[in-house]
Short mmCIF file of C-alpha atoms (C1' of nucleotides) in Angstrom, two decimals:
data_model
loop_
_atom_site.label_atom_id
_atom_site.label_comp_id
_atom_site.label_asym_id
_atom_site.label_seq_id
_atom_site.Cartn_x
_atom_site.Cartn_y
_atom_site.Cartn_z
CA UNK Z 1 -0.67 16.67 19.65
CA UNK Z 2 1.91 18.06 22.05
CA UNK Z 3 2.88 14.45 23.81
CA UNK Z 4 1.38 15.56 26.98
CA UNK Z 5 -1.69 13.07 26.98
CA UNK Z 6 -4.51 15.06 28.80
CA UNK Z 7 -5.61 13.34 31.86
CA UNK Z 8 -8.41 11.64 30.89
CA UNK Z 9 -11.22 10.29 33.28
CA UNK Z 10 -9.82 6.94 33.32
CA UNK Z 11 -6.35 5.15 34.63
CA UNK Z 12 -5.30 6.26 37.97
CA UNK Z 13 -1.96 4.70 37.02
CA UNK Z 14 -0.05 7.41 36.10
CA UNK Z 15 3.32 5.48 35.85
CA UNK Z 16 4.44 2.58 34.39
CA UNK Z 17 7.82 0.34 34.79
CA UNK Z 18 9.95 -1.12 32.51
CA UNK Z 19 8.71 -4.42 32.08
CA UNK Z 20 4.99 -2.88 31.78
CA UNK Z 21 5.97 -0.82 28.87
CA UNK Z 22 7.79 -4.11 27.70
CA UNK Z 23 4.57 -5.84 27.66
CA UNK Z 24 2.39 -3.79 26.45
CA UNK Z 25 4.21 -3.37 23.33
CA UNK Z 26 5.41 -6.81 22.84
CA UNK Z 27 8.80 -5.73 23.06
CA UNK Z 28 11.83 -6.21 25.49
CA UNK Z 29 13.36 -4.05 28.37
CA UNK Z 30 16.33 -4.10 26.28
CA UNK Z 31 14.82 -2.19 23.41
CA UNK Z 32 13.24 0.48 25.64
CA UNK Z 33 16.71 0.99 27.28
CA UNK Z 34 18.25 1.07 23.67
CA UNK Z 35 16.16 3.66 22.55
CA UNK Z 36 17.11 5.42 26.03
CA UNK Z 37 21.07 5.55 25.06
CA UNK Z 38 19.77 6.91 21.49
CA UNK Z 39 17.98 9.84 23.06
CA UNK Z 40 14.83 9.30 22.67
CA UNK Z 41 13.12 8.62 25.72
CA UNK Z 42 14.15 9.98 28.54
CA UNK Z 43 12.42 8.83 32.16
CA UNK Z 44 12.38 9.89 35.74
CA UNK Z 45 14.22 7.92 38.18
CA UNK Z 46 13.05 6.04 41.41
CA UNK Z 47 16.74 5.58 43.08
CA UNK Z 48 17.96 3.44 40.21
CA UNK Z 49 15.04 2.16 39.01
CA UNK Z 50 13.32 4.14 35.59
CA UNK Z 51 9.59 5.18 35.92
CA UNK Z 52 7.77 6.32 32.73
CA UNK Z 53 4.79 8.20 32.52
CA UNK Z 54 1.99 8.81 30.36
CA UNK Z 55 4.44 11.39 27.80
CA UNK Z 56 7.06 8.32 28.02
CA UNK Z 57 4.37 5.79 26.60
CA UNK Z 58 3.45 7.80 23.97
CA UNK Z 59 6.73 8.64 22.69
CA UNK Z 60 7.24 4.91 22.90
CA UNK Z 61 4.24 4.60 20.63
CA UNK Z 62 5.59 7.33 18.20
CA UNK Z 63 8.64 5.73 18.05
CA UNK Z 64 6.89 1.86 17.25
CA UNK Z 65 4.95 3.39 14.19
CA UNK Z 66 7.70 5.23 12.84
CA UNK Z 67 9.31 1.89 12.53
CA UNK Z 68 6.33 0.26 11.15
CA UNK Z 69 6.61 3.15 8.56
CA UNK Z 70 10.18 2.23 7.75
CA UNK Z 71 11.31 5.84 9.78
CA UNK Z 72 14.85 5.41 11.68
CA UNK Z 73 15.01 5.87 14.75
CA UNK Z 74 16.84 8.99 14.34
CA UNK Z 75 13.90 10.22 12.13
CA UNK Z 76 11.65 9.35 14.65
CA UNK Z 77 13.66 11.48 17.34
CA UNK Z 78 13.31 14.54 14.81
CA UNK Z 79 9.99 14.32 15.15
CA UNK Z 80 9.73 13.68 18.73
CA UNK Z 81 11.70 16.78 19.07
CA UNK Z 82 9.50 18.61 17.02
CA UNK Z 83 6.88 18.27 19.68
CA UNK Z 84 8.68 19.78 22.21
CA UNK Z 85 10.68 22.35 19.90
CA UNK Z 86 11.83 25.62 21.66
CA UNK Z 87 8.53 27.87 21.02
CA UNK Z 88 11.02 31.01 21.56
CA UNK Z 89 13.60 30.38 18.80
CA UNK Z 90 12.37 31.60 15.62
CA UNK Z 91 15.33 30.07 13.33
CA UNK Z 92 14.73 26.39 15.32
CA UNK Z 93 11.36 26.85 14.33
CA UNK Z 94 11.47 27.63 10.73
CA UNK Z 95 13.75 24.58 10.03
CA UNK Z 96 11.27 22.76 11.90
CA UNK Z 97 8.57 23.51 9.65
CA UNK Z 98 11.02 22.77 6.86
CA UNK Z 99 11.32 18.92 8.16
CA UNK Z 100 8.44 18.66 8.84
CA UNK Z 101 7.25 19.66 5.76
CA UNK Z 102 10.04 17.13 3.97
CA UNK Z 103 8.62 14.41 6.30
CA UNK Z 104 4.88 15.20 5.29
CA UNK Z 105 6.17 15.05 1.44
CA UNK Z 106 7.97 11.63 1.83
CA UNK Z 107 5.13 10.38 3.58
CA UNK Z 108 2.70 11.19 0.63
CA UNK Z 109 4.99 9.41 -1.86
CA UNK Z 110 4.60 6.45 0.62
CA UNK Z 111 1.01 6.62 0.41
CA UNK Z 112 1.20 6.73 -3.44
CA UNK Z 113 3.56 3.47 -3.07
CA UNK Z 114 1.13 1.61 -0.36
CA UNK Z 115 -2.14 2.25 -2.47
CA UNK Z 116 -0.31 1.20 -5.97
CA UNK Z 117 1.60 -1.94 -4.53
CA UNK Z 118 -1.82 -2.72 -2.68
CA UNK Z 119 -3.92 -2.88 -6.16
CA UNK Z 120 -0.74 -5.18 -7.31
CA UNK Z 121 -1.54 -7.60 -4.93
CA UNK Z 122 -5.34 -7.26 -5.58
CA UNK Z 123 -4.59 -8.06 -8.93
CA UNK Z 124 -2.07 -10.97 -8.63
CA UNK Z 125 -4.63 -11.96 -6.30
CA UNK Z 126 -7.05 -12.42 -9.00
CA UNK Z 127 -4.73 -13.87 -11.37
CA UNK Z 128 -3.92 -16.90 -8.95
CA UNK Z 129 -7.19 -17.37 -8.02
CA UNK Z 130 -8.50 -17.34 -11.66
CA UNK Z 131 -5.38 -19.84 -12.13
CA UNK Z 132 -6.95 -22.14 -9.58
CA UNK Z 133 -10.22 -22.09 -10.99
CA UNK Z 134 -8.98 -23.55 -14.24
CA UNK Z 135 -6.29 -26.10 -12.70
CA UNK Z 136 -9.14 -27.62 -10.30
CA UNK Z 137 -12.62 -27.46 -11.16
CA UNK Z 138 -14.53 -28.42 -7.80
CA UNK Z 139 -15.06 -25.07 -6.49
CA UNK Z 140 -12.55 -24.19 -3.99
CA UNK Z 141 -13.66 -22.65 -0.89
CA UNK Z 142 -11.83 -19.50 -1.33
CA UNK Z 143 -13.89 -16.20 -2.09
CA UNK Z 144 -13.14 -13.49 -3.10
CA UNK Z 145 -12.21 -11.15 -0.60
CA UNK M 1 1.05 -6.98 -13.28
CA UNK M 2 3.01 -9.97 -14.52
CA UNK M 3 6.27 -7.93 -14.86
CA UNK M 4 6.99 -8.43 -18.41
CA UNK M 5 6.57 -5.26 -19.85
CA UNK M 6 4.46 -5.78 -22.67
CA UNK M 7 6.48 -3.92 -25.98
CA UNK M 8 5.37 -0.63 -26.01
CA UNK M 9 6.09 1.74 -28.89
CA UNK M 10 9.03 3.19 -27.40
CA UNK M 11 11.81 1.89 -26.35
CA UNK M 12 14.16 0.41 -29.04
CA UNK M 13 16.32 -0.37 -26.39
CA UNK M 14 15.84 -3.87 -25.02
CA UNK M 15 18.54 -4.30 -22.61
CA UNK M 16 20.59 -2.43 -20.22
CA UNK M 17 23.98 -2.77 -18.64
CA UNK M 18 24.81 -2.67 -14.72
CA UNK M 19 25.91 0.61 -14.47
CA UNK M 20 22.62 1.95 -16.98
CA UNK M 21 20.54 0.74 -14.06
CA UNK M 22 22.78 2.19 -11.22
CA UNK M 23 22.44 5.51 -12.91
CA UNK M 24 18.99 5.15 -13.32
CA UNK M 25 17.78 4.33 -10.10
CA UNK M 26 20.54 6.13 -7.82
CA UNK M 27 22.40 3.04 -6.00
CA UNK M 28 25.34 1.58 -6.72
CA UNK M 29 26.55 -1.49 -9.05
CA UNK M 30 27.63 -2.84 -5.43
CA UNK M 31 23.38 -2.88 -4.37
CA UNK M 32 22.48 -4.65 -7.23
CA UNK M 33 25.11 -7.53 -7.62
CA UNK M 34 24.29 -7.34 -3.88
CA UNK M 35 20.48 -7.91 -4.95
CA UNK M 36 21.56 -10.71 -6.97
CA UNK M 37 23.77 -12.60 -4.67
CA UNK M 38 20.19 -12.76 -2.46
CA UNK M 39 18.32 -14.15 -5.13
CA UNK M 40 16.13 -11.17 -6.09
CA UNK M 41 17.66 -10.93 -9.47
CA UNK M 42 19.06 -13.39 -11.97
CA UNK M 43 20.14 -11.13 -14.99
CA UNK M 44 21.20 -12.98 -18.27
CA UNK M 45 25.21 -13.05 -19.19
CA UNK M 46 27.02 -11.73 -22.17
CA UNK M 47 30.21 -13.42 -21.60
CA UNK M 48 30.65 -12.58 -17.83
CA UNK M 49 28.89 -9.61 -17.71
CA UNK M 50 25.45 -9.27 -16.45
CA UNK M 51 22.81 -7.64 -18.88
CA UNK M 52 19.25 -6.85 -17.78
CA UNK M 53 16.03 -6.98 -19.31
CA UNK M 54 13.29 -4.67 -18.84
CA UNK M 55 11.34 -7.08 -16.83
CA UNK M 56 14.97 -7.30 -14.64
CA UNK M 57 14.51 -3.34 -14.28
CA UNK M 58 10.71 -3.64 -13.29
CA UNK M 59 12.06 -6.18 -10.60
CA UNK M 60 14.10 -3.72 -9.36
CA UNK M 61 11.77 -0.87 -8.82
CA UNK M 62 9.56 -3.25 -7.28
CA UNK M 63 12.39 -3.63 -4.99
CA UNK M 64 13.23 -0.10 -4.00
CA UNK M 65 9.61 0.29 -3.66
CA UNK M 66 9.57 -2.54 -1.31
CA UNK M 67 12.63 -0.59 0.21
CA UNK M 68 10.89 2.99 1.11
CA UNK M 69 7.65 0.86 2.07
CA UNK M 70 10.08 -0.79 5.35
CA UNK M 71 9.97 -4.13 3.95
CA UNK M 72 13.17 -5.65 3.93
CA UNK M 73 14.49 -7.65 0.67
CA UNK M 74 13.46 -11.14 1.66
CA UNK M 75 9.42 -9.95 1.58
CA UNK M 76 10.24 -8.60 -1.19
CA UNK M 77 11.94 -11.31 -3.30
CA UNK M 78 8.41 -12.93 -1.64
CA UNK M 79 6.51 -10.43 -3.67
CA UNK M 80 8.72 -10.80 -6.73
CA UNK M 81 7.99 -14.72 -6.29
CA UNK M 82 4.35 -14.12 -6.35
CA UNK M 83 3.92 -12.81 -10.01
CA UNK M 84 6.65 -15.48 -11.22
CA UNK M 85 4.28 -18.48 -9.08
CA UNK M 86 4.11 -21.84 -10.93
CA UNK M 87 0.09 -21.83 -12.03
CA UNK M 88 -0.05 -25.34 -11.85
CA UNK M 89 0.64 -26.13 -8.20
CA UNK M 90 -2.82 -25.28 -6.21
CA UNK M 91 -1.05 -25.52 -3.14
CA UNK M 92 1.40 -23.29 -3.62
CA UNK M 93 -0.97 -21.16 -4.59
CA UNK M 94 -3.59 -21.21 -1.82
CA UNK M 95 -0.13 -20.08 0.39
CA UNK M 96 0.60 -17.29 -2.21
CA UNK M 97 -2.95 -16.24 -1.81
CA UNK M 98 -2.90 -16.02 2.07
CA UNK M 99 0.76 -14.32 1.52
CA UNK M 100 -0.79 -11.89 -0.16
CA UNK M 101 -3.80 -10.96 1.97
CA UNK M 102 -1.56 -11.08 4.71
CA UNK M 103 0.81 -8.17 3.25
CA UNK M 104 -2.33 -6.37 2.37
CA UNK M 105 -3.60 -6.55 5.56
CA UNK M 106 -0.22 -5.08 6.54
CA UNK M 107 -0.10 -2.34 4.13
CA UNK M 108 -3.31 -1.04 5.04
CA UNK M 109 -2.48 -0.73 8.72
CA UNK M 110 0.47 1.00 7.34
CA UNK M 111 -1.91 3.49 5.06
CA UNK M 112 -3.94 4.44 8.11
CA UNK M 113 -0.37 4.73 10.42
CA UNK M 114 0.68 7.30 7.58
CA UNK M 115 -2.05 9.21 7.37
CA UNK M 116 -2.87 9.78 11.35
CA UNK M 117 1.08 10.65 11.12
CA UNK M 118 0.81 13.26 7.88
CA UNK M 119 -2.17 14.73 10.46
CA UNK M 120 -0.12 15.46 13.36
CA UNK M 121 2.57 16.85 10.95
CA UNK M 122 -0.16 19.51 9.85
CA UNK M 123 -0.78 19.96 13.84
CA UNK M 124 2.45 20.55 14.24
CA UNK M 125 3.19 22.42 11.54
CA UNK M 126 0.47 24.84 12.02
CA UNK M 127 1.47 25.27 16.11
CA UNK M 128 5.10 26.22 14.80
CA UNK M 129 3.75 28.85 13.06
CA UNK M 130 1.52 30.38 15.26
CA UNK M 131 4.11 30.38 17.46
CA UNK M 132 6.47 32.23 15.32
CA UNK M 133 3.77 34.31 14.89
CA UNK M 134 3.42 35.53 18.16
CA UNK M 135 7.16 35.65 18.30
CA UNK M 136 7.86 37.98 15.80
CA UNK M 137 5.38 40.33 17.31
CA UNK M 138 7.39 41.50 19.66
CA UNK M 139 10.94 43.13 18.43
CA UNK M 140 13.14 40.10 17.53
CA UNK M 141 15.75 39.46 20.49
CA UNK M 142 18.79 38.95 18.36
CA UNK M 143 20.74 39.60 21.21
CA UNK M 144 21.32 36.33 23.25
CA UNK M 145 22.50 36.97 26.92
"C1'" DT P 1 50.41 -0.66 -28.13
"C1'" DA P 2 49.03 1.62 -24.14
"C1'" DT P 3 45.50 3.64 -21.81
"C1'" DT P 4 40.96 4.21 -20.32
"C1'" DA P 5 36.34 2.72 -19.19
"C1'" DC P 6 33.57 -0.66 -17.68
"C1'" DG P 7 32.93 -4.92 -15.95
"C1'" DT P 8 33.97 -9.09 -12.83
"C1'" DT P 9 34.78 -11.88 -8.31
"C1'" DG P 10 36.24 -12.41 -3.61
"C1'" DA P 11 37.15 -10.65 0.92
"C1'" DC P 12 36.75 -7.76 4.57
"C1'" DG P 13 34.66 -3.47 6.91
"C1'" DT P 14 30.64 -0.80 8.63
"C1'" DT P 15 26.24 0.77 10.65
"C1'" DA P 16 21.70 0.33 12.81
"C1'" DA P 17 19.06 -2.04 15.93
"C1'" DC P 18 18.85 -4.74 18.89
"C1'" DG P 19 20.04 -9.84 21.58
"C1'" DT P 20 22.58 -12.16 25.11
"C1'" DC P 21 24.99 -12.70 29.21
"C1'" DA P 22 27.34 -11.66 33.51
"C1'" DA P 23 27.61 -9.37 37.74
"C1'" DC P 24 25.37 -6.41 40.70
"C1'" DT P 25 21.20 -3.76 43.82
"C1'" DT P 26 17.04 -3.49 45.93
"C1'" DG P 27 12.34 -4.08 47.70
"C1'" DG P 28 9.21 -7.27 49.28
"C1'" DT P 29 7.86 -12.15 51.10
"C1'" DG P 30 7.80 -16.84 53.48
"C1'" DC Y 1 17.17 -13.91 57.46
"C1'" DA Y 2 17.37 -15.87 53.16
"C1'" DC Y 3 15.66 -15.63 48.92
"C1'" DC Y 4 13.38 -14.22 44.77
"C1'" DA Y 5 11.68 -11.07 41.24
"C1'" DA Y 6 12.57 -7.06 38.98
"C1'" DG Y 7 15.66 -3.82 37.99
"C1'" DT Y 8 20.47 -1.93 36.78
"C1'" DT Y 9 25.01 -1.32 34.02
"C1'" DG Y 10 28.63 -2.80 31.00
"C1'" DA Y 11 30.41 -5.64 27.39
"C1'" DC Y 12 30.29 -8.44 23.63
"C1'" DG Y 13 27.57 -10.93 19.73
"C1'" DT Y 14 24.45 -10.83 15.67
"C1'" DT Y 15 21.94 -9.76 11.36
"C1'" DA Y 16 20.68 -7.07 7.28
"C1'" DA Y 17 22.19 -4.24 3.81
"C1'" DC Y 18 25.26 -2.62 1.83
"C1'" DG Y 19 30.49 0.02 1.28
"C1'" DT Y 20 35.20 -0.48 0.17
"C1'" DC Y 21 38.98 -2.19 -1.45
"C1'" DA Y 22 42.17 -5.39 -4.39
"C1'" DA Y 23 43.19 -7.96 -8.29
"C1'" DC Y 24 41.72 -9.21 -12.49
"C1'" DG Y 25 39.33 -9.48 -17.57
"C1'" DT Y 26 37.86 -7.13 -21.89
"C1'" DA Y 27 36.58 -3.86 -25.43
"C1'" DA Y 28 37.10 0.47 -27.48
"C1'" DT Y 29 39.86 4.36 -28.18
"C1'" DA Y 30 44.09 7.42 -28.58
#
DNA sequence: TATTACGTTGACGTTAACGTCAACTTGGTG
DNA sequence: CACCAAGTTGACGTTAACGTCAACGTAATA
């Protein structure tokens, strides 16, 4: 992946501000520059002013589904890092396949937890529905699925 | 699901004490008081102290399940809610049904988020070590200047 | 009986992840 | 020029999810 995002044939834009970045990801300035302080974004300056580019917006997109995932935000900086790990350090990059190989673990067990606890709600699904059925007889408008 | 652990063979035991469940599950007495206090528990008393059923340690799986899945313990005392729903109020369970979906909905998003993310882990993982490859090729500079 | 182990209820402290607000710059625009 | 919109840096506030005591009760054991 490599955070680098190969110019494609489209957007000329190849910055973006604050507030753009904001938008886009329904969240605020504040949280961009919080995640600034934490290390994990880093952008270019225009006098005072930030500027992010293409690398910036992905790494803001890493950073959104890690927390969707329930990462930190200190996880997610591991893994940012791991994209741009020092290629020339052999002991930095055998712990690096370490994490990442601890992350890829975790994240299997999650899978395991989202496709169990997503046939638990298919079934209480079909309990309450079945639980309609027999409180109310006129047939209620709700199919299945 | 139903959480009432239908009597299995095993399993004499039919209750367990505070600490029994700490052990068990690898948080403290302090986390699950704490789990009571926001409603997600209600354990039966023997005098003052608390003793739990089997369906009380079910609830609390559920729980720490919720907890590695990001959710935070409100959704999932709303989860908890859901198999304990009074069958006899249709409303309330057209808005259990729609909870439900809605979660679903959520958790799948969050199946595909991991496993794009477990993919660019095996990217990464496999650029690592051709780079080490590469590296050790040449005689390893254990001398830093 | 004294100690130990396990439990209890407050009450206050802590950390992560932001929100909120104040005071300031800076680049356009009428 | 005067003003506004968008940006900046502190500094302090907030919420969730516990941790950390302190002070106490109780049952079994030495």
């Amino acid at each position: 992946m490599a955070i680098s995002d190969h110019k494609s044939t489209e957007s000329k834009k190849r910055t973006y501000s604050i507030s753009e970045l904001a938008a886009e990801f329904d969240i605020t300035t504040r949280t961009i520059r919080f995640y600034e302080e934490k290390g994990l974004l880093n952008p270019n300056r225009n006098g005072q002013n930030r500027i992010y580019t293409p690398a910036d917006r992905t790494k803001l997109r890493l950073i959104l589904r890690g927390k969707r995932l329930g990462l930190s935000l200190e996880e997610s900086r591991d893994i940012i890092d791991m994209y741009a790990a020092d290629r020339d350090n052999s002991d930095q990059l055998q712990t690096l396949i370490n994490k990442i190989r601890e992350k890829r673990a975790q994240l299997q067990h999650q899978l395991f937890d989202i496709e169990t606890m997503i046939q638990d709600l298919n079934e209480a699904e079909n309990n309450l529905i079945e639980a309609m059925a027999k409180h109310d007889q006129k047939p209620t408008l709700t199919e299945k699925r």
